[in-house]
XYZ file of N, CA and C in Angstrom:
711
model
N 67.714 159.504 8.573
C 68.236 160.719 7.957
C 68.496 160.490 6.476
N 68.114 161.407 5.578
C 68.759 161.471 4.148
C 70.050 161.648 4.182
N 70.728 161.610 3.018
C 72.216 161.923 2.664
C 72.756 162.444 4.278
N 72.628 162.107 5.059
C 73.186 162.613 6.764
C 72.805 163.826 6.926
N 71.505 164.394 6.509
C 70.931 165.142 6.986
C 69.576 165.418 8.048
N 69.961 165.585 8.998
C 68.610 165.792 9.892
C 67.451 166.775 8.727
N 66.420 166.416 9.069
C 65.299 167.127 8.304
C 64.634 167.551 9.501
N 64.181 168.374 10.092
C 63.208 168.879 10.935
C 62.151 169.445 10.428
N 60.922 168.576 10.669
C 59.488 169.157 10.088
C 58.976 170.374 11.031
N 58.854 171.245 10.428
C 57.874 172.652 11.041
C 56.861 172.689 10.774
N 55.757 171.709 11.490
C 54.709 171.106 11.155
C 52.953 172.580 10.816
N 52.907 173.222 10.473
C 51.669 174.236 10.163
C 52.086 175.648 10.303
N 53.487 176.225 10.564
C 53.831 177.333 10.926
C 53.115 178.364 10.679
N 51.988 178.131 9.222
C 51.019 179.122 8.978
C 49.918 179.335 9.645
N 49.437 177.961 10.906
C 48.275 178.029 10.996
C 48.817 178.086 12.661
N 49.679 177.252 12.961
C 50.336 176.945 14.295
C 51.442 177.773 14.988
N 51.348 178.628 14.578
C 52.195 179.896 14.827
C 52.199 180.574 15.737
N 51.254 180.961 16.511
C 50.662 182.151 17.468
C 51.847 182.676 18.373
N 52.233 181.865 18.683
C 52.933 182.505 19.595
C 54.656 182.170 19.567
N 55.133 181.895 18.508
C 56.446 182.223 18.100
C 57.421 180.543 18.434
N 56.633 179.692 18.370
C 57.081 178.224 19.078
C 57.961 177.761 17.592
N 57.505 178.128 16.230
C 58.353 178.263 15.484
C 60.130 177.933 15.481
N 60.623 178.869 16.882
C 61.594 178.651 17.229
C 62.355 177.491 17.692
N 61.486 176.654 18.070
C 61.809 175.195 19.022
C 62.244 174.726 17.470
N 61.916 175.031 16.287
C 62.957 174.458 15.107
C 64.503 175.059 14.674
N 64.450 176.015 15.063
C 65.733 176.845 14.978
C 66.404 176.491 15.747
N 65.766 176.493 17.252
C 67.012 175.789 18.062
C 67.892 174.130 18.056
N 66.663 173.747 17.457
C 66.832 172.000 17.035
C 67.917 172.006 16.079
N 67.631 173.036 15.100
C 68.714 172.834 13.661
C 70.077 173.545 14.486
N 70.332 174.733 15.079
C 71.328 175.237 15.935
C 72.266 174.410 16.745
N 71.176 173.374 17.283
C 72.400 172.554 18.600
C 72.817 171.618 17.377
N 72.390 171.029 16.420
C 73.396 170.277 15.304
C 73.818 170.803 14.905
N 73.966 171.818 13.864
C 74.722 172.373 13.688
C 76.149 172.602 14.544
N 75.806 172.849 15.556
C 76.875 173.126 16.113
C 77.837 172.395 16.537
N 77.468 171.143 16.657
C 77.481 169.790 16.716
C 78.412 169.176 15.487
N 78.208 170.026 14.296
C 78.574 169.395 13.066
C 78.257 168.153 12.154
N 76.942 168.850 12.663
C 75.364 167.886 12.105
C 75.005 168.814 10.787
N 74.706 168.360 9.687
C 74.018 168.886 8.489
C 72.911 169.153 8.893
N 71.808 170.110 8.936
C 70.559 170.282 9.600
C 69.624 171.133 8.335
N 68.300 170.927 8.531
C 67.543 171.783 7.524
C 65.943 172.008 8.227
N 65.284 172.667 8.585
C 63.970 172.736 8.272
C 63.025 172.535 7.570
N 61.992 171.907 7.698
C 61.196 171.458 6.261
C 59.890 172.227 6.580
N 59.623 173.330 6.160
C 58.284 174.094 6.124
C 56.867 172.854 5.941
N 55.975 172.798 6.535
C 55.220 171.189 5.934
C 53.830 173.282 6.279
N 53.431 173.442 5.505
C 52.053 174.296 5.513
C 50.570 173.669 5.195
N 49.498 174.910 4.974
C 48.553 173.531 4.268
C 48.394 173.731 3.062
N 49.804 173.959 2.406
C 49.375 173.778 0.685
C 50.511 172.473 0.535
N 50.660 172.050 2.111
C 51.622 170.589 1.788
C 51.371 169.468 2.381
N 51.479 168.303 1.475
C 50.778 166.906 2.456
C 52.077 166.824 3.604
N 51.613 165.969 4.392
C 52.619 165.673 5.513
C 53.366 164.822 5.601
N 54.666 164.770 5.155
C 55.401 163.747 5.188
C 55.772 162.791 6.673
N 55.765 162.003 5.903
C 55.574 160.794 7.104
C 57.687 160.615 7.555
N 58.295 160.948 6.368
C 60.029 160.598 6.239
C 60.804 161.030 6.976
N 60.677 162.340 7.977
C 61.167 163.225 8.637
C 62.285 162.717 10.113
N 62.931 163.537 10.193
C 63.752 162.667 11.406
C 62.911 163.401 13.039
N 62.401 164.789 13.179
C 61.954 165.075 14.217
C 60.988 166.183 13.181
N 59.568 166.294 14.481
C 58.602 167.162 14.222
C 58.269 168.008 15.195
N 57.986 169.306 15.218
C 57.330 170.351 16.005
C 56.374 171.313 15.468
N 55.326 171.403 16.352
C 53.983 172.221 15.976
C 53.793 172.956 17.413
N 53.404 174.108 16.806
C 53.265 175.367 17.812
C 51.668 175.903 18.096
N 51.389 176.851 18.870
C 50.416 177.221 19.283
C 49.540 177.783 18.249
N 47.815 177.705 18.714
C 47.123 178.565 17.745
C 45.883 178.905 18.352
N 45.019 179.816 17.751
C 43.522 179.755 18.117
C 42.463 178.956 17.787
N 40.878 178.901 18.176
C 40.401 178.600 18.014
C 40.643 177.835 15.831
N 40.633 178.787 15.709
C 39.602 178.599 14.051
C 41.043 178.306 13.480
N 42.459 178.458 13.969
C 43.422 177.537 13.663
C 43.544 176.468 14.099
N 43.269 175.617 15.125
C 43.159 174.726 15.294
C 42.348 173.436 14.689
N 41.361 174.376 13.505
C 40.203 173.402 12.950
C 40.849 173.263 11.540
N 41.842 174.601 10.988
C 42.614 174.187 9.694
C 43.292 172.853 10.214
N 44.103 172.984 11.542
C 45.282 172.403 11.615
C 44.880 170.794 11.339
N 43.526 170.600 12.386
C 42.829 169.295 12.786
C 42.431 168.548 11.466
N 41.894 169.466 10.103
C 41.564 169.043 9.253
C 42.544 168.674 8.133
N 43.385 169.225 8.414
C 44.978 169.175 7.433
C 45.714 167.955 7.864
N 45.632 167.501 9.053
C 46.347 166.349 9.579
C 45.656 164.842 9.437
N 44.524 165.248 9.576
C 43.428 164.443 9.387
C 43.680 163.338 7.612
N 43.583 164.563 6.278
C 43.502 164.452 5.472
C 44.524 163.766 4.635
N 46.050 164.239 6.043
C 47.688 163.916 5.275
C 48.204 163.305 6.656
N 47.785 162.304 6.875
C 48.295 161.612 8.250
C 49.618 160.790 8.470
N 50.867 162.144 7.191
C 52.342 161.787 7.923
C 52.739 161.875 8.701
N 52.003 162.566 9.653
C 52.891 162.896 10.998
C 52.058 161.642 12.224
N 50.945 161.348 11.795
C 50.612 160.112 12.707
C 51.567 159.110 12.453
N 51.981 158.753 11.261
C 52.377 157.275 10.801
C 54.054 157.721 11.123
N 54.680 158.650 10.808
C 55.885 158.876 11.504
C 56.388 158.631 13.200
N 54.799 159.117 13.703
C 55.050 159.105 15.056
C 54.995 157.360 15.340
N 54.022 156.658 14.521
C 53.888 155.147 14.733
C 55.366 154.744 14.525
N 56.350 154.969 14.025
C 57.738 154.596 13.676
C 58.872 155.156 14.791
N 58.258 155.788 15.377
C 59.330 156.665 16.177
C 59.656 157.702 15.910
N 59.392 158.330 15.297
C 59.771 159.586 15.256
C 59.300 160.895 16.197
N 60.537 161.407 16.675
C 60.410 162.557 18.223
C 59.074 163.411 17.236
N 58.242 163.855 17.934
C 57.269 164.948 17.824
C 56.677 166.131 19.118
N 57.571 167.074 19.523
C 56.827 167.900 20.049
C 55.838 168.705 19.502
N 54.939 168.555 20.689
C 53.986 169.448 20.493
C 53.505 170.087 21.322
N 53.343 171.758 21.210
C 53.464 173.003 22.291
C 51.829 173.388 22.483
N 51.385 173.420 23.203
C 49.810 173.969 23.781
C 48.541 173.619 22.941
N 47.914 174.394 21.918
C 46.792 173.780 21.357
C 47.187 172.750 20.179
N 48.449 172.175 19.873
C 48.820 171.305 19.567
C 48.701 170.168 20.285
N 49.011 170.009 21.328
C 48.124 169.320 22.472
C 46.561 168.427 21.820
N 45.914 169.318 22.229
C 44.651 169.459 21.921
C 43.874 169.287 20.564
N 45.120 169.656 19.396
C 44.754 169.217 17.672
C 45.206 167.484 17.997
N 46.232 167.657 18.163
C 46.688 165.855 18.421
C 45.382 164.914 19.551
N 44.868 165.242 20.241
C 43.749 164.850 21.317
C 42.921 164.181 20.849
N 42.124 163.677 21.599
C 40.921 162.598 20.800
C 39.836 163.846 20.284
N 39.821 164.903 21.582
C 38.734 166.152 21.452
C 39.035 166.940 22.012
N 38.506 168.080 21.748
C 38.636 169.748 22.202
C 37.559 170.045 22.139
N 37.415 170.978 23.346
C 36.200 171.984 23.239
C 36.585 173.474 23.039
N 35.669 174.284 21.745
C 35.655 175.578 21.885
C 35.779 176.522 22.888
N 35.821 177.583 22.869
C 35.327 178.650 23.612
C 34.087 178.950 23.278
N 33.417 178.227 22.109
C 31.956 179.017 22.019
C 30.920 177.299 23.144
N 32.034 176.501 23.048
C 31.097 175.307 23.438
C 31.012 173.749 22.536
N 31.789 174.337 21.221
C 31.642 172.766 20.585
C 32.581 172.250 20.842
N 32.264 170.647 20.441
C 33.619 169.668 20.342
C 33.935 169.331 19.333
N 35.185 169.201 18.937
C 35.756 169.059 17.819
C 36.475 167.710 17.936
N 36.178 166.780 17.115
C 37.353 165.607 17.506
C 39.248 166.011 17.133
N 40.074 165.302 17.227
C 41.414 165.356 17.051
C 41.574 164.806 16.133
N 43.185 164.571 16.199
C 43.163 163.377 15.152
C 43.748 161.843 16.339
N 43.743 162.047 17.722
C 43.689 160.965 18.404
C 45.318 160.635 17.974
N 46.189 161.518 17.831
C 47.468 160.444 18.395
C 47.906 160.654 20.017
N 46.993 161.188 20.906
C 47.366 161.403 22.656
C 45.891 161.360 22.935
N 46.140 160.433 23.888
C 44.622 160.256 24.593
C 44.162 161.372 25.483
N 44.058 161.840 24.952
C 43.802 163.165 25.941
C 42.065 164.408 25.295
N 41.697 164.895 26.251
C 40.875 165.729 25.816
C 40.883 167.106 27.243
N 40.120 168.010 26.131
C 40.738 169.309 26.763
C 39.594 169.966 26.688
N 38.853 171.135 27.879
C 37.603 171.918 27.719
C 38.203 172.992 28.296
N 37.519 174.143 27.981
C 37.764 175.255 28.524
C 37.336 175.622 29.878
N 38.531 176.005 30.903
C 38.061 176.124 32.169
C 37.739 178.049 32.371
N 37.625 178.013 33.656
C 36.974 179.131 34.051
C 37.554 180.713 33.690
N 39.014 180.007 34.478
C 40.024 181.068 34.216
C 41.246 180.851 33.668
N 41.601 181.716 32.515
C 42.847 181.370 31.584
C 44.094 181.335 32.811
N 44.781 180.451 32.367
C 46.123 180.293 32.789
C 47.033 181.118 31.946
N 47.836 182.114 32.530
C 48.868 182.750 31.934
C 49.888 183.264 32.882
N 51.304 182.926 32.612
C 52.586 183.565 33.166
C 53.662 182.386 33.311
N 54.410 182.519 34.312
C 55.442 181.699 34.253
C 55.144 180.359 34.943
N 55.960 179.214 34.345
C 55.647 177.591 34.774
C 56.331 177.238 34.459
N 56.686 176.427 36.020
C 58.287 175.678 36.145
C 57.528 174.347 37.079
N 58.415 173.435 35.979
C 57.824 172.155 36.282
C 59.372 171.053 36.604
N 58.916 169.839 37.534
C 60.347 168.494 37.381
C 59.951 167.525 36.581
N 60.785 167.187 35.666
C 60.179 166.018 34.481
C 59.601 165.221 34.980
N 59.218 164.098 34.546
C 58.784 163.389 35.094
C 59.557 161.889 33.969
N 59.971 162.099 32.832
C 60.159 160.761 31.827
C 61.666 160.713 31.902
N 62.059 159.684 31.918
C 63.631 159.409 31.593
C 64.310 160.072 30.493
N 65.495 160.401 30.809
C 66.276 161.335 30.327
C 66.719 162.788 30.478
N 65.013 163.164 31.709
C 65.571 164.586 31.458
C 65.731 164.311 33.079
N 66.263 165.429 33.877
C 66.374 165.899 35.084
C 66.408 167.064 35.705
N 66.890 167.918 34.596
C 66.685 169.390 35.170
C 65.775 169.877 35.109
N 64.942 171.077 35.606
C 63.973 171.587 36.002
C 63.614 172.148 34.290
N 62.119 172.072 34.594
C 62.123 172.868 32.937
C 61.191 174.206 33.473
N 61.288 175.238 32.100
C 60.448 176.347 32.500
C 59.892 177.022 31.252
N 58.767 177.805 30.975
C 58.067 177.835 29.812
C 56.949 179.382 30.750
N 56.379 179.816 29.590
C 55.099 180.386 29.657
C 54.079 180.026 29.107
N 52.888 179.828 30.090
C 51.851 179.059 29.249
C 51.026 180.296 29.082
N 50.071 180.133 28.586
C 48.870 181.275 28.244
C 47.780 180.580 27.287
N 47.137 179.362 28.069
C 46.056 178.952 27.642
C 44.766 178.778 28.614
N 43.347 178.506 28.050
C 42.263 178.287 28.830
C 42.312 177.035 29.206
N 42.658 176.134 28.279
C 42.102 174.904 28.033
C 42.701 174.459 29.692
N 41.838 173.461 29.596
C 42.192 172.400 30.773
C 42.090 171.026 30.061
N 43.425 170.358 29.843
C 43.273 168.701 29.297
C 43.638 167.430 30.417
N 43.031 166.911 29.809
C 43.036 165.555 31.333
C 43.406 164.281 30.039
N 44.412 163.808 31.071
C 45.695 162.715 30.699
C 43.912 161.100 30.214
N 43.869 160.721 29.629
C 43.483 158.910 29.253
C 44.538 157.885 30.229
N 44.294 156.580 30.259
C 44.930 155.922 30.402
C 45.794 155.360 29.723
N 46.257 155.816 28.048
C 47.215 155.459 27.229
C 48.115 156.788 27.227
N 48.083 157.865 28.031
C 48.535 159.146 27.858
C 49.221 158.884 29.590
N 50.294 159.785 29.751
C 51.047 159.662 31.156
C 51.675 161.501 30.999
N 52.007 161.929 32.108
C 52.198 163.751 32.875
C 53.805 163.859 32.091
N 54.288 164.815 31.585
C 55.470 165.111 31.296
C 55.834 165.577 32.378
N 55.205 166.268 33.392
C 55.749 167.129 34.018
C 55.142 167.475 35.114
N 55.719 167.520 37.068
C 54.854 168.172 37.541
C 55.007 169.066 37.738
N 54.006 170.248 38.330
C 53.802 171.509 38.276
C 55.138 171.862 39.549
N 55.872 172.849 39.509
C 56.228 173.526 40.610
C 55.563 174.708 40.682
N 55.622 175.755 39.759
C 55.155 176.637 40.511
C 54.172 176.857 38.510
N 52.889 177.523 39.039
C 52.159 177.533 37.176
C 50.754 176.798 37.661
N 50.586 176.435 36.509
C 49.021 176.135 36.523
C 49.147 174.535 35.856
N 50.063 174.191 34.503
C 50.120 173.566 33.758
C 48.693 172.190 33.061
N 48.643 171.602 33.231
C 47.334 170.839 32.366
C 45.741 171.399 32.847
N 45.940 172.192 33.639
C 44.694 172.877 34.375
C 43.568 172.512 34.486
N 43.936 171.088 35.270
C 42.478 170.391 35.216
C 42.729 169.724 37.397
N 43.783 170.466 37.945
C 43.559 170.425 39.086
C 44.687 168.550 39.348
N 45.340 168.011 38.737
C 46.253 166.998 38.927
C 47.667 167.226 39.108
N 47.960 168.237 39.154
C 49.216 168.749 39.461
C 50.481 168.378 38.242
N 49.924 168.091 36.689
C 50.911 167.462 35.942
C 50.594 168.935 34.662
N 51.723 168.858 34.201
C 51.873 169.942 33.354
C 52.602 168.823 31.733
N 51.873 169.083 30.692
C 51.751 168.294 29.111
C 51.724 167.107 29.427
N 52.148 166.011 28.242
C 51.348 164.831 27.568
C 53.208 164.159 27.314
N 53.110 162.715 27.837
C 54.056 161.957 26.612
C 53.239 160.920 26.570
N 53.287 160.457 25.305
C 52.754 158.993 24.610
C 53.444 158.528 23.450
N 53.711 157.326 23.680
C 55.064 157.179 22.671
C 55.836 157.982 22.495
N 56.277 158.412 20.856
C 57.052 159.010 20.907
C 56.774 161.042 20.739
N 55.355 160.707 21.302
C 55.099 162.769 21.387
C 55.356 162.898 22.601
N 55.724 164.072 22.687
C 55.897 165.257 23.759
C 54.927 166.167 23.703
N 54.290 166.392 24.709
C 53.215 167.608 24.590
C 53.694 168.117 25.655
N 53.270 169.761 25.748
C 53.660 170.660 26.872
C 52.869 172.039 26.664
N 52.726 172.992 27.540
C 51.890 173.946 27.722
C 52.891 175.021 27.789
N 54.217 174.670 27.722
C 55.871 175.760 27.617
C 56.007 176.161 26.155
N 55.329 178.076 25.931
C 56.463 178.569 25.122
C 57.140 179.017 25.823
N 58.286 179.877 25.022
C 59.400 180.432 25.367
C 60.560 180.943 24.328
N 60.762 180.548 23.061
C 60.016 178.938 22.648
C 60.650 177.969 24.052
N 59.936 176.372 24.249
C 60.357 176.266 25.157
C 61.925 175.193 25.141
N 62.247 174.954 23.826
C 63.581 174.269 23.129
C 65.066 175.719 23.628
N 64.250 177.222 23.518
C 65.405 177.868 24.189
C 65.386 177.710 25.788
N 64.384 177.729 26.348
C 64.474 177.443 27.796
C 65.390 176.431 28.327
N 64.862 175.258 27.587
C 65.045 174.063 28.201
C 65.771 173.243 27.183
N 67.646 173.020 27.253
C 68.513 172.773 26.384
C 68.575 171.044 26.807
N 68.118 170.717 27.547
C 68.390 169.126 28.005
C 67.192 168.494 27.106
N 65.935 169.132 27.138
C 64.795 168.593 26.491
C 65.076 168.624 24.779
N 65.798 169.956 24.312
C 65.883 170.129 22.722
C 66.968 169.067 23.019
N 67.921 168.507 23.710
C 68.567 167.591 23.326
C 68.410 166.233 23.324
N 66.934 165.923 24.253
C 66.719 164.677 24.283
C 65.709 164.246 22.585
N 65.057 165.201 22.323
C 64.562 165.177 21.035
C 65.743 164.927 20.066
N 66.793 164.975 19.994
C 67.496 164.938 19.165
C 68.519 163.646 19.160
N 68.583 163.429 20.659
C 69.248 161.882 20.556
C 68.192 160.987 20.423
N 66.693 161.515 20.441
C 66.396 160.251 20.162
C 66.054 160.028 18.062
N 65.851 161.498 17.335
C 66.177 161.705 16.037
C 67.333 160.951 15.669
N 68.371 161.251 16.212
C 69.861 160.648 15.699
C 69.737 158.890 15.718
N 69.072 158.398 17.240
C 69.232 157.255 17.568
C 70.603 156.979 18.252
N 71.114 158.088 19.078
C 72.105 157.628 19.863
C 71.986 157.969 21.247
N 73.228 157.578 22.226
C 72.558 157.685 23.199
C 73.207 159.137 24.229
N 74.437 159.530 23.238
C 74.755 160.628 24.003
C 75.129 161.389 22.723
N 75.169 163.076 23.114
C 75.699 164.081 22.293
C 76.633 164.566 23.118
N 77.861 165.321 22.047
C 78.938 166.366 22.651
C 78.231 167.423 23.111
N 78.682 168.032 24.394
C 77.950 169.007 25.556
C 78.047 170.675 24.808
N 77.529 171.468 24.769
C 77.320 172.674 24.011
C 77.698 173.521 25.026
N 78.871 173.966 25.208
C 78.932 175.452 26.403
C 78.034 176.389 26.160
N 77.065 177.063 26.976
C 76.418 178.223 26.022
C 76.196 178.980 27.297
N 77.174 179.913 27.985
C 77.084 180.417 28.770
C 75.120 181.733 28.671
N 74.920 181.914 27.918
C 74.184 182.826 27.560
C 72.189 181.767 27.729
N 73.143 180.688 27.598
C 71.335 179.484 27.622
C 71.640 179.741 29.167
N 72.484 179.439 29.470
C 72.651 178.975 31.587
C 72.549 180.128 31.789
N 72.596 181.664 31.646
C 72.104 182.567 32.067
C 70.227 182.695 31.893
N 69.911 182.632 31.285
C 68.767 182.410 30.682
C 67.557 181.567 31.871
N 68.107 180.791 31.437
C 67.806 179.346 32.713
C 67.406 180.063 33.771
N 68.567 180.270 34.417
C 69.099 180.851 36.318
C 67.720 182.383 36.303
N 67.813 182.991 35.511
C 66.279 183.927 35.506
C 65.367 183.384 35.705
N 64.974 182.508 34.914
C 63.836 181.913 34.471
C 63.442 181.234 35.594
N 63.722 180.228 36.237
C 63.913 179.551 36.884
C 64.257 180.253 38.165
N 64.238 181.091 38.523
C 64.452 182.224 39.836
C 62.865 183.149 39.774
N 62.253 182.936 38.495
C 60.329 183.765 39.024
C 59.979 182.680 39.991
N 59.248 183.531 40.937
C 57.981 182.661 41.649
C 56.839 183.664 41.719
């Protein structure tokens, strides 16, 4: 942290935007804050190289022909690889996935390489996955059930340096027929949950953040209005 400030990178918001995941930074800066944590957002766009200095990173969903700014922007300013080589928390929400991947395939049919920080690669399956997905962690730290909306084609299949965040309860999640829903490798998080999915799921925005801080517990946040939230969410089948 600078001067005891968390910095949270909002890694392409111009290009990685689609679907409002944006938020998984608001809520990040919110639970410190509240906390009585100094907190800030750091806009990183592509009229900005990528800082490698950051205490946590998040990148959100996009389309096709955003995904090839995003791939080529990361490519060119590879702070957020060399951050992640240090530890630093990085979620990343659906075709973020897939920009981070070794490769992606179009919807028209090409492959595009990644920039390879998750061993993973992703093609377009038959039928889009879209609606509600509720998954049980699978990595230490979390335990409660998580829940998200996905609304992608892709189908990505885990490498052997890549391991399941999550298995499916009820959803489609990595849609390649293994029953695991996103990506952890080191220190990324991948997942196929908006929502955004940091409001869904308050145990996960908090494990990103103890591991930013480097401690091993935070003061508990009453938020009667998140645990309502939840108990919906988590009640679709």
């Amino acid at each position: 942290m600078s001067d005891s400030t968390v910095r949270i990178g909002l890694v392409l918001p111009d290009v990685m935007g689609t679907y409002g995941d944006g938020g998984n930074a608001l809520i990040l800066r919110q639970r410190l804050r509240m906390r009585g944590y100094d907190a800030e957002i750091i806009d990183i766009t592509l009229n900005d190289p990528v800082p490698d200095s950051l205490d946590v990173y998040t990148l959100g969903g996009a389309e096709d022909s955003a995904q090839r700014l995003a791939t080529r922007h990361l490519t060119k300013y590879p702070g957020l690889q060399r951050a992640a080589e240090r530890g630093a928390p990085v979620l990343a929400i659906c075709a973020a996935i897939q920009v981070l991947g070794n490769w992606y395939e179009t919807s028209s049919g090409e492959r595009v390489d990644g920039v390879s920080m998750l061993d993973v690669t992703t093609s377009p399956q038959e039928k889009r996955s879209i609606g509600e997905v509720i998954t049980k962690p699978l990595i230490d730290g979390l335990s409660a059930p998580l829940s998200g909306f996905e609304n992608h084609r892709g189908g990505t299949t885990l490498g052997t340096a890549a391991s399941g965040f999550a298995r499916v309860t009820h959803g489609v999640g990595n849609g390649v027929g293994d029953g695991l829903e996103g990506v952890v490798q080191g220190s990324v998080i991948g997942t196929y949950m908006h929502g955004p999915a940091l409001a869904r799921n308050p145990e996960l925005a908090d494990l990103l953040l103890k591991r930013a801080l480097g401690v091993d517990e935070l003061a508990p946040l009453h938020l009667p209005e998140v645990d309502q939230l939840r108990k919906e969410r988590l009640s679709v089948r």
